[in-house]
JSON list of C-alpha atoms in Angstrom, two decimals:
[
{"chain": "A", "resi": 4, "resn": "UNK", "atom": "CA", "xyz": [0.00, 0.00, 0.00]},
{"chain": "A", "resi": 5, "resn": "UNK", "atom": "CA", "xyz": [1.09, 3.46, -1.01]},
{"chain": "A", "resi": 6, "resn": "UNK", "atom": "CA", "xyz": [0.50, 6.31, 1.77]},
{"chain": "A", "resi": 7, "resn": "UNK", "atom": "CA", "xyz": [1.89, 10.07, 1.63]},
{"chain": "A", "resi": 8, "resn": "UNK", "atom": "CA", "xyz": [2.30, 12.07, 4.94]},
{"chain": "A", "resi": 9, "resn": "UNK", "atom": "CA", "xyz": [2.44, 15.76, 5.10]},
{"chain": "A", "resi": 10, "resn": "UNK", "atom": "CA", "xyz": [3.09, 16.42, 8.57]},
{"chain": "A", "resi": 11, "resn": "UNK", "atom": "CA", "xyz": [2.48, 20.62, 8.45]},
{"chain": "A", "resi": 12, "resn": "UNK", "atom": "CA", "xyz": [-1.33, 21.34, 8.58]},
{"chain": "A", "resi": 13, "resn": "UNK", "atom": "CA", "xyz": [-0.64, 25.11, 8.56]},
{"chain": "A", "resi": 14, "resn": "UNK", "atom": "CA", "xyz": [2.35, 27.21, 7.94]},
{"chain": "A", "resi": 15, "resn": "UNK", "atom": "CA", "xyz": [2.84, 30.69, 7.24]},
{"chain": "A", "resi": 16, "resn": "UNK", "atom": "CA", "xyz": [6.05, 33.00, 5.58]},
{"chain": "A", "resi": 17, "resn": "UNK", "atom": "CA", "xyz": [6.60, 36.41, 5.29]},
{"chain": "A", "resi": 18, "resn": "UNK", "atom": "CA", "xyz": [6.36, 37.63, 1.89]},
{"chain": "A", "resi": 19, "resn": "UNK", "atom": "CA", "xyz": [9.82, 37.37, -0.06]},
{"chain": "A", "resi": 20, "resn": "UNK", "atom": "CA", "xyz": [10.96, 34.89, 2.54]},
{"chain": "A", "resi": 21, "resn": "UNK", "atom": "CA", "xyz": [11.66, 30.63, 1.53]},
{"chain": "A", "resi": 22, "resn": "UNK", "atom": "CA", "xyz": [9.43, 28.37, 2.79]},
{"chain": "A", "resi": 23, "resn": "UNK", "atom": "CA", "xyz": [9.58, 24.55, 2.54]},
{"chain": "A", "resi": 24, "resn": "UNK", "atom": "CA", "xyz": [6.60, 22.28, 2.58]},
{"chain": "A", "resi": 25, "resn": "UNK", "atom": "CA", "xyz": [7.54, 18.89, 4.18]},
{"chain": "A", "resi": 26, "resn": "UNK", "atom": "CA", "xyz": [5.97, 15.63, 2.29]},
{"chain": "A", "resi": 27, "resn": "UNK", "atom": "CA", "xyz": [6.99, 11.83, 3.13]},
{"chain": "A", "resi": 28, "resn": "UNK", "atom": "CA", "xyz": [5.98, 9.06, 1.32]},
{"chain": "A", "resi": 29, "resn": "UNK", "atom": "CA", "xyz": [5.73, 5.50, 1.76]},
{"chain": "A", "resi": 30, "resn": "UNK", "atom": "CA", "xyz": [6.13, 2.95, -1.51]},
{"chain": "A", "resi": 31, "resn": "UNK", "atom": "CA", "xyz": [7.71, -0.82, -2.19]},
{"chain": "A", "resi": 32, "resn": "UNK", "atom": "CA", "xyz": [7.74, 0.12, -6.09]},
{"chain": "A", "resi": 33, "resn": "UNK", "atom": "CA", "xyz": [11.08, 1.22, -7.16]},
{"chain": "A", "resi": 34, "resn": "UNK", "atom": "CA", "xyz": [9.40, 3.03, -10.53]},
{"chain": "A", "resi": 35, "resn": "UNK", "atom": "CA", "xyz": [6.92, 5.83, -9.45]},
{"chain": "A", "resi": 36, "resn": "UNK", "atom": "CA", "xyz": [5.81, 10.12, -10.28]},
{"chain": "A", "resi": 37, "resn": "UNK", "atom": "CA", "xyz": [5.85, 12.63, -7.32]},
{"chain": "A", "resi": 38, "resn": "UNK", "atom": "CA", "xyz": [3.49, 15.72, -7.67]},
{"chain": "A", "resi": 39, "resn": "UNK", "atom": "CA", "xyz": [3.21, 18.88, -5.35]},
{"chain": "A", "resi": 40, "resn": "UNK", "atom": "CA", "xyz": [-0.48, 20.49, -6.01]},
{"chain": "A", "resi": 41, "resn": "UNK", "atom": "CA", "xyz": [-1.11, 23.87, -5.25]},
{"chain": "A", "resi": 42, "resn": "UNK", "atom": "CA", "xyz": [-5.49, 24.49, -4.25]},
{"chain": "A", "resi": 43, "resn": "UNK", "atom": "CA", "xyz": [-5.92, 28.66, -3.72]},
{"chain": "A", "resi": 44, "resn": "UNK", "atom": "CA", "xyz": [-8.97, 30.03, -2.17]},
{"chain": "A", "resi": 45, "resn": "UNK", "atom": "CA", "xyz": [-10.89, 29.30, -5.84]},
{"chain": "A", "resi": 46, "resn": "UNK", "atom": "CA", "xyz": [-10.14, 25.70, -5.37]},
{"chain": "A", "resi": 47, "resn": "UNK", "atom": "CA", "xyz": [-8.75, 24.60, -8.66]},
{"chain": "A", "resi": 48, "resn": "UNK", "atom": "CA", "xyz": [-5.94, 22.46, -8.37]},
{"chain": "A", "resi": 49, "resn": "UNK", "atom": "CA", "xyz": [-2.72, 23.19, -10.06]},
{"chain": "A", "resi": 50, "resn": "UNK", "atom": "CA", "xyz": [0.13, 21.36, -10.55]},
{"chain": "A", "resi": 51, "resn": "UNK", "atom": "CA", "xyz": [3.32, 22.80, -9.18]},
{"chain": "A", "resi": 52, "resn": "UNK", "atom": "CA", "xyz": [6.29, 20.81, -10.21]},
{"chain": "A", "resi": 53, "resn": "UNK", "atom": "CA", "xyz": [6.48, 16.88, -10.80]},
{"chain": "A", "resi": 54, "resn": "UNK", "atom": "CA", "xyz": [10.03, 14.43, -10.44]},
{"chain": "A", "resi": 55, "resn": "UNK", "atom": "CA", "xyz": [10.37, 11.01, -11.54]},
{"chain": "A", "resi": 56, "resn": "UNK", "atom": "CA", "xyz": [11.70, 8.71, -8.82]},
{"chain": "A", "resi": 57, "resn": "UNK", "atom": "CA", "xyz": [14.48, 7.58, -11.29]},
{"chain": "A", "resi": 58, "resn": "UNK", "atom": "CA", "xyz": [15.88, 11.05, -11.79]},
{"chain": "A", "resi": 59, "resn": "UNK", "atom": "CA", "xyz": [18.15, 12.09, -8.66]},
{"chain": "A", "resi": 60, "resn": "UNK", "atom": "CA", "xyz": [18.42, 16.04, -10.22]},
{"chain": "A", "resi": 61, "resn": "UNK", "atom": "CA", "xyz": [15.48, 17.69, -8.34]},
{"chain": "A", "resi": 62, "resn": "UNK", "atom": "CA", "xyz": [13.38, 19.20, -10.21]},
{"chain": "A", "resi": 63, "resn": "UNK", "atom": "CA", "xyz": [12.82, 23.03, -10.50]},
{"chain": "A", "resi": 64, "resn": "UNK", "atom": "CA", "xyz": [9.97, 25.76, -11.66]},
{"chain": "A", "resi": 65, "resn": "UNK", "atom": "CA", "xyz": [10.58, 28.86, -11.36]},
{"chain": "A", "resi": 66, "resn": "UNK", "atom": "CA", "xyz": [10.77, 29.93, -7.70]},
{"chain": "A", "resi": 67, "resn": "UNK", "atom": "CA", "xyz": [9.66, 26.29, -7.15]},
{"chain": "A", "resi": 68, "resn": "UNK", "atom": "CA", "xyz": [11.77, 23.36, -6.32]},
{"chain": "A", "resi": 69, "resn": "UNK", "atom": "CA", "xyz": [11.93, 20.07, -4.40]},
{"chain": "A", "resi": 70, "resn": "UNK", "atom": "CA", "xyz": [14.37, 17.99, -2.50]},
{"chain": "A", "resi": 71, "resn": "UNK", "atom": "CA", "xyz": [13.87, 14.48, -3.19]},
{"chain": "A", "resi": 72, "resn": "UNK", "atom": "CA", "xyz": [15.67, 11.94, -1.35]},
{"chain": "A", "resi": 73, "resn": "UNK", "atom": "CA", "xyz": [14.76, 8.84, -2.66]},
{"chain": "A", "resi": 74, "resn": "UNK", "atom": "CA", "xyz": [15.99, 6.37, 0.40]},
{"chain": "A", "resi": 75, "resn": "UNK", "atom": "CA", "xyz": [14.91, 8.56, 2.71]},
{"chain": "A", "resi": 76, "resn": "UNK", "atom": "CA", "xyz": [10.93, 8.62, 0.87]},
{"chain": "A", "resi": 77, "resn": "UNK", "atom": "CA", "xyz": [11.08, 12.47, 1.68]},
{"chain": "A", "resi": 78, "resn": "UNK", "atom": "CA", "xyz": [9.70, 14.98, -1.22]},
{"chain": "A", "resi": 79, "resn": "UNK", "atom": "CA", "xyz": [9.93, 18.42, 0.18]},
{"chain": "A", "resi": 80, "resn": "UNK", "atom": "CA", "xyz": [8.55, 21.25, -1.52]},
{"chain": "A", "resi": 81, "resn": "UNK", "atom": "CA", "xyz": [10.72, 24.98, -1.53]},
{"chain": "A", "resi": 82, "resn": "UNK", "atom": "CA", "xyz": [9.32, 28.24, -2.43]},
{"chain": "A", "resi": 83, "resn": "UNK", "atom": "CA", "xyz": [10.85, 31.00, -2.85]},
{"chain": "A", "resi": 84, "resn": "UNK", "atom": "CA", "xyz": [10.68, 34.81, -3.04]},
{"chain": "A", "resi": 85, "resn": "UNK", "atom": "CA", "xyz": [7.18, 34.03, -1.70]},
{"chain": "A", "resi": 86, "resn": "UNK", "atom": "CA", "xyz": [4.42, 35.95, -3.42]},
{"chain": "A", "resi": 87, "resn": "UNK", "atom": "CA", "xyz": [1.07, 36.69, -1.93]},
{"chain": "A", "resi": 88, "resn": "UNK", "atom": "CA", "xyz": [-0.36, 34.53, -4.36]},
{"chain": "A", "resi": 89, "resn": "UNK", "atom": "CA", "xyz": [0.64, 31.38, -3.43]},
{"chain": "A", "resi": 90, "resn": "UNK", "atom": "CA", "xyz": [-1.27, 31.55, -0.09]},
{"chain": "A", "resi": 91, "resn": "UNK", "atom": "CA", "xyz": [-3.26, 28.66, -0.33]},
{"chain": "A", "resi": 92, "resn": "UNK", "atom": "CA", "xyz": [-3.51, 23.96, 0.42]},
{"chain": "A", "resi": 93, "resn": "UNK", "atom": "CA", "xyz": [-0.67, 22.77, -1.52]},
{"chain": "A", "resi": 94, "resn": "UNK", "atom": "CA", "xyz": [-0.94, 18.73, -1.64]},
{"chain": "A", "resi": 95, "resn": "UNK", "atom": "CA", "xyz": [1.48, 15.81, -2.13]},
{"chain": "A", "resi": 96, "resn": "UNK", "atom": "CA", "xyz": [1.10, 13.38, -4.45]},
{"chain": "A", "resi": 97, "resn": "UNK", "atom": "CA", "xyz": [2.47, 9.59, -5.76]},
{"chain": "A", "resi": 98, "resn": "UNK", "atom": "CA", "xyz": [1.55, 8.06, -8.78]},
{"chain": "A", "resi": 99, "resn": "UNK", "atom": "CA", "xyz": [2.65, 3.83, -8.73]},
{"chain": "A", "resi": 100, "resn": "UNK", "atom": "CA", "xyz": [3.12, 1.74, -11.56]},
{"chain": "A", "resi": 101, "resn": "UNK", "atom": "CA", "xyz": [-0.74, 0.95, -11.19]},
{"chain": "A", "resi": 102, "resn": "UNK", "atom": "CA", "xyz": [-1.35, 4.59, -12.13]},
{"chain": "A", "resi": 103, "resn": "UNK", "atom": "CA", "xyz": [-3.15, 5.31, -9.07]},
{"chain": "A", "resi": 104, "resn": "UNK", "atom": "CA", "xyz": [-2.73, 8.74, -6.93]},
{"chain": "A", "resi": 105, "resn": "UNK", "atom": "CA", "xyz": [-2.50, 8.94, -3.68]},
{"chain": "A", "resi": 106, "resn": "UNK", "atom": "CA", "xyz": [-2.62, 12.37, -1.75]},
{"chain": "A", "resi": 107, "resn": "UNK", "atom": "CA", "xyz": [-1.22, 13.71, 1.60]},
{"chain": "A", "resi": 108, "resn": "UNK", "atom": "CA", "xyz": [-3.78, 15.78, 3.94]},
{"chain": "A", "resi": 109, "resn": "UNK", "atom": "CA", "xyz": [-2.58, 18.77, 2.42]},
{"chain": "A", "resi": 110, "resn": "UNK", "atom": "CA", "xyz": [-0.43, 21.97, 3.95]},
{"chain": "A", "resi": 111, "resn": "UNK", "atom": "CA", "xyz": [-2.17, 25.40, 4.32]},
{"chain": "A", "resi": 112, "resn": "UNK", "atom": "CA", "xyz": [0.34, 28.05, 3.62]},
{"chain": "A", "resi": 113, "resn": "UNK", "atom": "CA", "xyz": [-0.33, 31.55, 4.47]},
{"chain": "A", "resi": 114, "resn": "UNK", "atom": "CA", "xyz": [1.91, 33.91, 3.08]},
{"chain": "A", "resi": 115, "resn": "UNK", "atom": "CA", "xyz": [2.06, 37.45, 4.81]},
{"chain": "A", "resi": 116, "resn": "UNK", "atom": "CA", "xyz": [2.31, 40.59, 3.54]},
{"chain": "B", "resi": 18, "resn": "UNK", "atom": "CA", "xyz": [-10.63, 25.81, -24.31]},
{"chain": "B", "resi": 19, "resn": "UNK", "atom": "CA", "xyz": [-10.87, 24.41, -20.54]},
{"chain": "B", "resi": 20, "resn": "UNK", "atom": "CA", "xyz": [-9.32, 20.91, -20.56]},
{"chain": "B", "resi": 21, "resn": "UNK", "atom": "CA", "xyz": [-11.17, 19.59, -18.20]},
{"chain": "B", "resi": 22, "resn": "UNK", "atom": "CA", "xyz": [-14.97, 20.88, -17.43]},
{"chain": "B", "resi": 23, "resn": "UNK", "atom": "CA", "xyz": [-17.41, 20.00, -15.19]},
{"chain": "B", "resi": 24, "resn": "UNK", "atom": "CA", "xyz": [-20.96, 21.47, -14.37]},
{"chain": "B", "resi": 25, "resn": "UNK", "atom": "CA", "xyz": [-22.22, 22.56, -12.47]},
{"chain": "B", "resi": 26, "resn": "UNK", "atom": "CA", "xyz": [-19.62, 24.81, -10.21]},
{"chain": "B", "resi": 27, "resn": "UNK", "atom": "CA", "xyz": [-22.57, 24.64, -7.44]},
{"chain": "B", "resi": 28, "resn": "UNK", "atom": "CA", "xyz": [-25.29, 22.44, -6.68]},
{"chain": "B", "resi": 29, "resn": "UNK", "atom": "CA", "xyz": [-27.82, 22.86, -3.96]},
{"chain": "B", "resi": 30, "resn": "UNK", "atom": "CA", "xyz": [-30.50, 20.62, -2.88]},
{"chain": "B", "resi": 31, "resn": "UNK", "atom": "CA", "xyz": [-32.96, 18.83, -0.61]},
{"chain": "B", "resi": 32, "resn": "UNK", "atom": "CA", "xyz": [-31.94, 15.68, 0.96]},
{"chain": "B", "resi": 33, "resn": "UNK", "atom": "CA", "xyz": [-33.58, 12.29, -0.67]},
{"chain": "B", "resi": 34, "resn": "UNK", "atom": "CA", "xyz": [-33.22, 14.26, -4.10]},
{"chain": "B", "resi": 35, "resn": "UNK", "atom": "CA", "xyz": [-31.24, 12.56, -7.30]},
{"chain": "B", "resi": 36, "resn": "UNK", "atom": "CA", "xyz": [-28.61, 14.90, -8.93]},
{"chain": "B", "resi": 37, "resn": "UNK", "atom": "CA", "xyz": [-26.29, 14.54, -11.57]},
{"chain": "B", "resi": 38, "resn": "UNK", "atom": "CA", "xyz": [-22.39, 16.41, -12.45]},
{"chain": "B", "resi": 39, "resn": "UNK", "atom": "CA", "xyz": [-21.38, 16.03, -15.49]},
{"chain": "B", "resi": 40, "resn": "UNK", "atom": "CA", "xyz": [-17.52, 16.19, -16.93]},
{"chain": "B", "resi": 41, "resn": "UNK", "atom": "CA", "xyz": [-15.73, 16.10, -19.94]},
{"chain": "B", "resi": 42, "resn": "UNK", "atom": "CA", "xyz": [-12.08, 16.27, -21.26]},
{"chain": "B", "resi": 43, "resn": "UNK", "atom": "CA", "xyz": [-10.38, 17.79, -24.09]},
{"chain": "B", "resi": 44, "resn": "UNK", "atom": "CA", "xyz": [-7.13, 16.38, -23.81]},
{"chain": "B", "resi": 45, "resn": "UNK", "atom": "CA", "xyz": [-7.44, 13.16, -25.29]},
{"chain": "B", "resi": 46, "resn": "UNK", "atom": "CA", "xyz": [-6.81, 11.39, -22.53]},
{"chain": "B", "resi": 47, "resn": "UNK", "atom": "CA", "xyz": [-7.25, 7.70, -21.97]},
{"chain": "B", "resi": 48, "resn": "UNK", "atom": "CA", "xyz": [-8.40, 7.17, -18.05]},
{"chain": "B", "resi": 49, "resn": "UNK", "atom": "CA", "xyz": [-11.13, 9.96, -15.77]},
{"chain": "B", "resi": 50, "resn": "UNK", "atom": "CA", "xyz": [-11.55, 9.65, -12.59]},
{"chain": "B", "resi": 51, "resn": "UNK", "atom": "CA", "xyz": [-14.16, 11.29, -9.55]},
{"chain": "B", "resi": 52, "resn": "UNK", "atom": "CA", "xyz": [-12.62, 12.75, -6.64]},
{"chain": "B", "resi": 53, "resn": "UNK", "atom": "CA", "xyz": [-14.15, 13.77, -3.59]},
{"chain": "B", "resi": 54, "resn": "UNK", "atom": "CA", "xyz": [-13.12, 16.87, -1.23]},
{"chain": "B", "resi": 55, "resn": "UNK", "atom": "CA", "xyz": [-14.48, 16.74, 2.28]},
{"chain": "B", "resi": 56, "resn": "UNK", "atom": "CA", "xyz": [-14.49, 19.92, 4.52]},
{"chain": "B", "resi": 57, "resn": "UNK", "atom": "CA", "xyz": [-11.23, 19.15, 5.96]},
{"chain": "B", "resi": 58, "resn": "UNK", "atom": "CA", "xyz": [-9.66, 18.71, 2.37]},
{"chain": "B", "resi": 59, "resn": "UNK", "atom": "CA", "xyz": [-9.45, 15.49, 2.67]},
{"chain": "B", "resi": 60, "resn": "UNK", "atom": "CA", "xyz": [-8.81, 14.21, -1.57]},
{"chain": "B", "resi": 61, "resn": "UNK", "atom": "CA", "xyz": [-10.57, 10.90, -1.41]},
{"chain": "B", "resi": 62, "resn": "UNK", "atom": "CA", "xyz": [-10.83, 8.69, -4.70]},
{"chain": "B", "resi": 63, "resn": "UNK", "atom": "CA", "xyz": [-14.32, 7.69, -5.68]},
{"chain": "B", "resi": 64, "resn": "UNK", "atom": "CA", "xyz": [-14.16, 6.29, -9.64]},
{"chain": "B", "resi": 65, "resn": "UNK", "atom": "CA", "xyz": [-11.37, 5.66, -12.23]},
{"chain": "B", "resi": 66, "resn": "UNK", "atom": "CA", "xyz": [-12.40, 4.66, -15.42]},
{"chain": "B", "resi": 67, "resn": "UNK", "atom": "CA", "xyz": [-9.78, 3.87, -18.36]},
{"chain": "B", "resi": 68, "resn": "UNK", "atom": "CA", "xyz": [-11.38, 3.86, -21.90]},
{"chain": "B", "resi": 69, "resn": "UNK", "atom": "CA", "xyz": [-14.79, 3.47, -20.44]},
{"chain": "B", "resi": 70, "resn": "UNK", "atom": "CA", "xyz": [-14.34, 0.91, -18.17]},
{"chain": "B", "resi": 71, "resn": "UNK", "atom": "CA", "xyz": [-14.17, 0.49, -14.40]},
{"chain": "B", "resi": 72, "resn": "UNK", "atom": "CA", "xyz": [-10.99, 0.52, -13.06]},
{"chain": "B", "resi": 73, "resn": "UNK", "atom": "CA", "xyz": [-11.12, 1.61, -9.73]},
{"chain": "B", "resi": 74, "resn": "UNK", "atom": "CA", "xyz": [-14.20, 1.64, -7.38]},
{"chain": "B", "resi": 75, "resn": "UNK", "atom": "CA", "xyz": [-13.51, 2.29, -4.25]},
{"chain": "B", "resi": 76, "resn": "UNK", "atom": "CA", "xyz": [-15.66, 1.72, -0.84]},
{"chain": "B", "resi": 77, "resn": "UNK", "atom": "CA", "xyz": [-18.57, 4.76, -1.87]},
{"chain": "B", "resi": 78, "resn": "UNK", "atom": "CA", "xyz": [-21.94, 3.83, -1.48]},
{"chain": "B", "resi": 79, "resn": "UNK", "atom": "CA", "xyz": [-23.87, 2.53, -4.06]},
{"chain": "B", "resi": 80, "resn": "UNK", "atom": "CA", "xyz": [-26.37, 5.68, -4.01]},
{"chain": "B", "resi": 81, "resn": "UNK", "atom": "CA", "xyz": [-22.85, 6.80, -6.21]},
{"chain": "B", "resi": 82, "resn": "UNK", "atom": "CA", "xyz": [-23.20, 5.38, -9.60]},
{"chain": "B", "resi": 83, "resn": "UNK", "atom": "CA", "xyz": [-20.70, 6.68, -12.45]},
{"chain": "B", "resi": 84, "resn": "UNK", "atom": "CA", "xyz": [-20.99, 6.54, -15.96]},
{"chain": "B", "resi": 85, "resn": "UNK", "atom": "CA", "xyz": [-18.53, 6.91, -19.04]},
{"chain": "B", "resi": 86, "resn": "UNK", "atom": "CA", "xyz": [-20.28, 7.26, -22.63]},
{"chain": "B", "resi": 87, "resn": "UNK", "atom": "CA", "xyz": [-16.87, 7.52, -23.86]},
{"chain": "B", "resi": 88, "resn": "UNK", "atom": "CA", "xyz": [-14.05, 8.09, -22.63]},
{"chain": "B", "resi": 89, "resn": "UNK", "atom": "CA", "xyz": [-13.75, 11.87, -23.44]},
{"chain": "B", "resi": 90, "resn": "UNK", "atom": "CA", "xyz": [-17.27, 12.24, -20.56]},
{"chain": "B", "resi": 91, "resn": "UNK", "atom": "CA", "xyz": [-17.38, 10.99, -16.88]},
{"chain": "B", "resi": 92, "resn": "UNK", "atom": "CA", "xyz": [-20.69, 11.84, -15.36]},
{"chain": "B", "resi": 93, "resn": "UNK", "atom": "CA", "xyz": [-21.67, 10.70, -11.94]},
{"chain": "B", "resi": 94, "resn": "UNK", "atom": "CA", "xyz": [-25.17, 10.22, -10.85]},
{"chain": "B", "resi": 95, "resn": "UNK", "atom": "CA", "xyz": [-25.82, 10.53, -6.81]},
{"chain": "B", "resi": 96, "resn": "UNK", "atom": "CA", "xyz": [-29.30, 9.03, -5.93]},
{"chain": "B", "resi": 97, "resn": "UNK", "atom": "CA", "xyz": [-31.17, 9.77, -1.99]},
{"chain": "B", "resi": 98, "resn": "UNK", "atom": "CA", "xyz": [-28.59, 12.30, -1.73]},
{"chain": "B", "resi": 99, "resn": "UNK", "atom": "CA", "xyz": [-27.64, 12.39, 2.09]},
{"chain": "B", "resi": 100, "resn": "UNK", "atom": "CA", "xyz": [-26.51, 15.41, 4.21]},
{"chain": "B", "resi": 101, "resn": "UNK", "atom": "CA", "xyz": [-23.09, 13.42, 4.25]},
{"chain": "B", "resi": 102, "resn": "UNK", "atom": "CA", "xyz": [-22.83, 13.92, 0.60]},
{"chain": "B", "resi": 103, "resn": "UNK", "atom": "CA", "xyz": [-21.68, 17.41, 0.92]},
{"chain": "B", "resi": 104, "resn": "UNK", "atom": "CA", "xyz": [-18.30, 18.13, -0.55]},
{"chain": "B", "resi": 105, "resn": "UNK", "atom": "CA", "xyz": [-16.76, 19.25, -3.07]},
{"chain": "B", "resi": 106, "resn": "UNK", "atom": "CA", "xyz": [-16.54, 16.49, -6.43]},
{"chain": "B", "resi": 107, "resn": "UNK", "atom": "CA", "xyz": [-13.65, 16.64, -8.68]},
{"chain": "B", "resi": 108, "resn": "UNK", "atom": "CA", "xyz": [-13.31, 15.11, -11.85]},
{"chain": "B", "resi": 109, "resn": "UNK", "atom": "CA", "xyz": [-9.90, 14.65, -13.37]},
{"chain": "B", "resi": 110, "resn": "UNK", "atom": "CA", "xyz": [-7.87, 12.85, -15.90]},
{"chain": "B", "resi": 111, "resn": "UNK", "atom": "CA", "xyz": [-4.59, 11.15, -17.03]},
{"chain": "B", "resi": 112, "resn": "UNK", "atom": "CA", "xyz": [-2.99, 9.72, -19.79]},
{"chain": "B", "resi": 113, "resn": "UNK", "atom": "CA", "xyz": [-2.20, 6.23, -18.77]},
{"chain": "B", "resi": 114, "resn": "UNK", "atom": "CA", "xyz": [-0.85, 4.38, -22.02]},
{"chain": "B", "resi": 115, "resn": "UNK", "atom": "CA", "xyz": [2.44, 5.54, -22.80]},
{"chain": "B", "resi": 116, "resn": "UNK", "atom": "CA", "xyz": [3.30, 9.01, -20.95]},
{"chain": "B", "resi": 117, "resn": "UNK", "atom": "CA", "xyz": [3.84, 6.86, -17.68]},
{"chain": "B", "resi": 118, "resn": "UNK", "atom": "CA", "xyz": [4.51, 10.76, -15.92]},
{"chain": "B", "resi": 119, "resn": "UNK", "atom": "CA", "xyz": [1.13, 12.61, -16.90]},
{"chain": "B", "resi": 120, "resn": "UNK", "atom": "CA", "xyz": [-0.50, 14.27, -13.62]},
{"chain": "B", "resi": 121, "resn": "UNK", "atom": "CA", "xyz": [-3.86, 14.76, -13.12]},
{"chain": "B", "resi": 122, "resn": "UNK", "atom": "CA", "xyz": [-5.48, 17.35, -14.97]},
{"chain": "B", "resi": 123, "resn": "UNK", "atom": "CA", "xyz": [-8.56, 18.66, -12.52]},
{"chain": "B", "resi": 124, "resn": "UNK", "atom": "CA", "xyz": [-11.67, 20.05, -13.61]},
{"chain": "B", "resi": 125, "resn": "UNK", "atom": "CA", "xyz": [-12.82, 23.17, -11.12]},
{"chain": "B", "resi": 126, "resn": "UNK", "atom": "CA", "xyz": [-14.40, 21.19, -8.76]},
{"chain": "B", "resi": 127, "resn": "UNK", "atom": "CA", "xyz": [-18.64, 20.79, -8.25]},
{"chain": "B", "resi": 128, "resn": "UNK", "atom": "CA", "xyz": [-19.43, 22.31, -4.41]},
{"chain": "B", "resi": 129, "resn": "UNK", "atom": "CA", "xyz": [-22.34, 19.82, -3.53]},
{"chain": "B", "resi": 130, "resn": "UNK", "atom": "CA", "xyz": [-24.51, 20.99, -0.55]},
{"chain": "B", "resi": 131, "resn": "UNK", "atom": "CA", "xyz": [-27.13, 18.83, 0.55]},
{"chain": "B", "resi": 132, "resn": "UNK", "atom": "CA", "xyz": [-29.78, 21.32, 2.97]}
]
């Protein structure tokens, strides 16, 4: 069974300041997709930034970027410069070789002005 | 050109009552699915259909039936609606067969309320 842990239900950053969004994961496949979602106040849900778990580079958007450590099942989630917009849930997801998705409770981030 | 639709944005109604929400993708994708959002956003998956058949079904109740006409349109159809029912519903989509990486593409969500 796949199961993804995000252990921050609320967090908040000064605007301009980093912030990292914590996100563990737990998986016996060796071949799967990692996805951070991002769910503002209008409740659409974006996608962020994805990594394959057979790429070590970590993966980058823009002021977005993760630190994925494979053995350690951790997919952490860095923003930076933070903008007033990105106030809002921001989930964790897997994808398995069965091409299921399987979420974390989510992280609300606040960012202050 | 929304890629993925679904209507409508709100639904309000009367316990007992049958409603439908109806979705559709543009992306040529091969597999839909219905999420649903409780009021702790909480992403439960409901449905997964891959080129109009059942994949996934999880533990919903049976009031919850889906239905795929092809596989461009997931509709789901909630009979004896309940006050539990209230959520938000998301339908979504993938492409299964051959980009292995494609997210989930979400529609803007359906905010059920059931009074």
């Amino acid at each position: 069974a796949q199961t993804v842990t995000q252990s921050q239900p609320e967090m908040s950053v000064q605007e301009a300041e980093t912030v990292t969004l914590s996100c563990t994961y737990d998986t016996s496949e060796s071949n799967y997709y990692l996805f951070w979602y991002k769910q503002p106040p209008s409740r659409q849900m974006i996608l962020v930034i994805r990594q394959e778990a057979y790429k070590q580079q970590n993966a980058t958007e823009n002021r977005f970027s993760v630190n994925f450590q494979k053995a350690a099942k951790s997919f952490s989630l860095k923003i930076s410069d933070s903008q007033l917009g990105d106030t809002a849930m921001y989930f964790c997801a897997l994808r398995n070789t069965g091409n299921q998705f399987y979420f974390g409770t989510g992280t609300s981030l606040t960012v202050i002005p | 050109d929304t890629a993925v639709s679904q209507t409508p944005k709100y639904l309000v109604t009367q316990m007992g009552n049958d409603k439908s929400i109806k979705c559709e993708q543009n992306l040529g994708h091969d597999t839909m699915y219905w999420y649903k959002q409780d009021s702790k956003k909480f992403l439960k998956i409901m449905f997964s259909y891959n080129n109009k058949e059942l994949i996934i079904n999880e533990t919903v109740p049976n009031r919850f039936s889906p239905k795929s006409p092809d596989k461009a349109h997931l509709n789901l159809h909630i009979n004896s609606l309940e006050l539990g029912d209230s959520a938000v519903y998301f339908c979504a989509s993938s492409q299964v067969g051959g980009s292995y990486n494609s997210p989930l593409h979400f529609g803007n969500g359906t905010r059920l309320t059931v009074t």
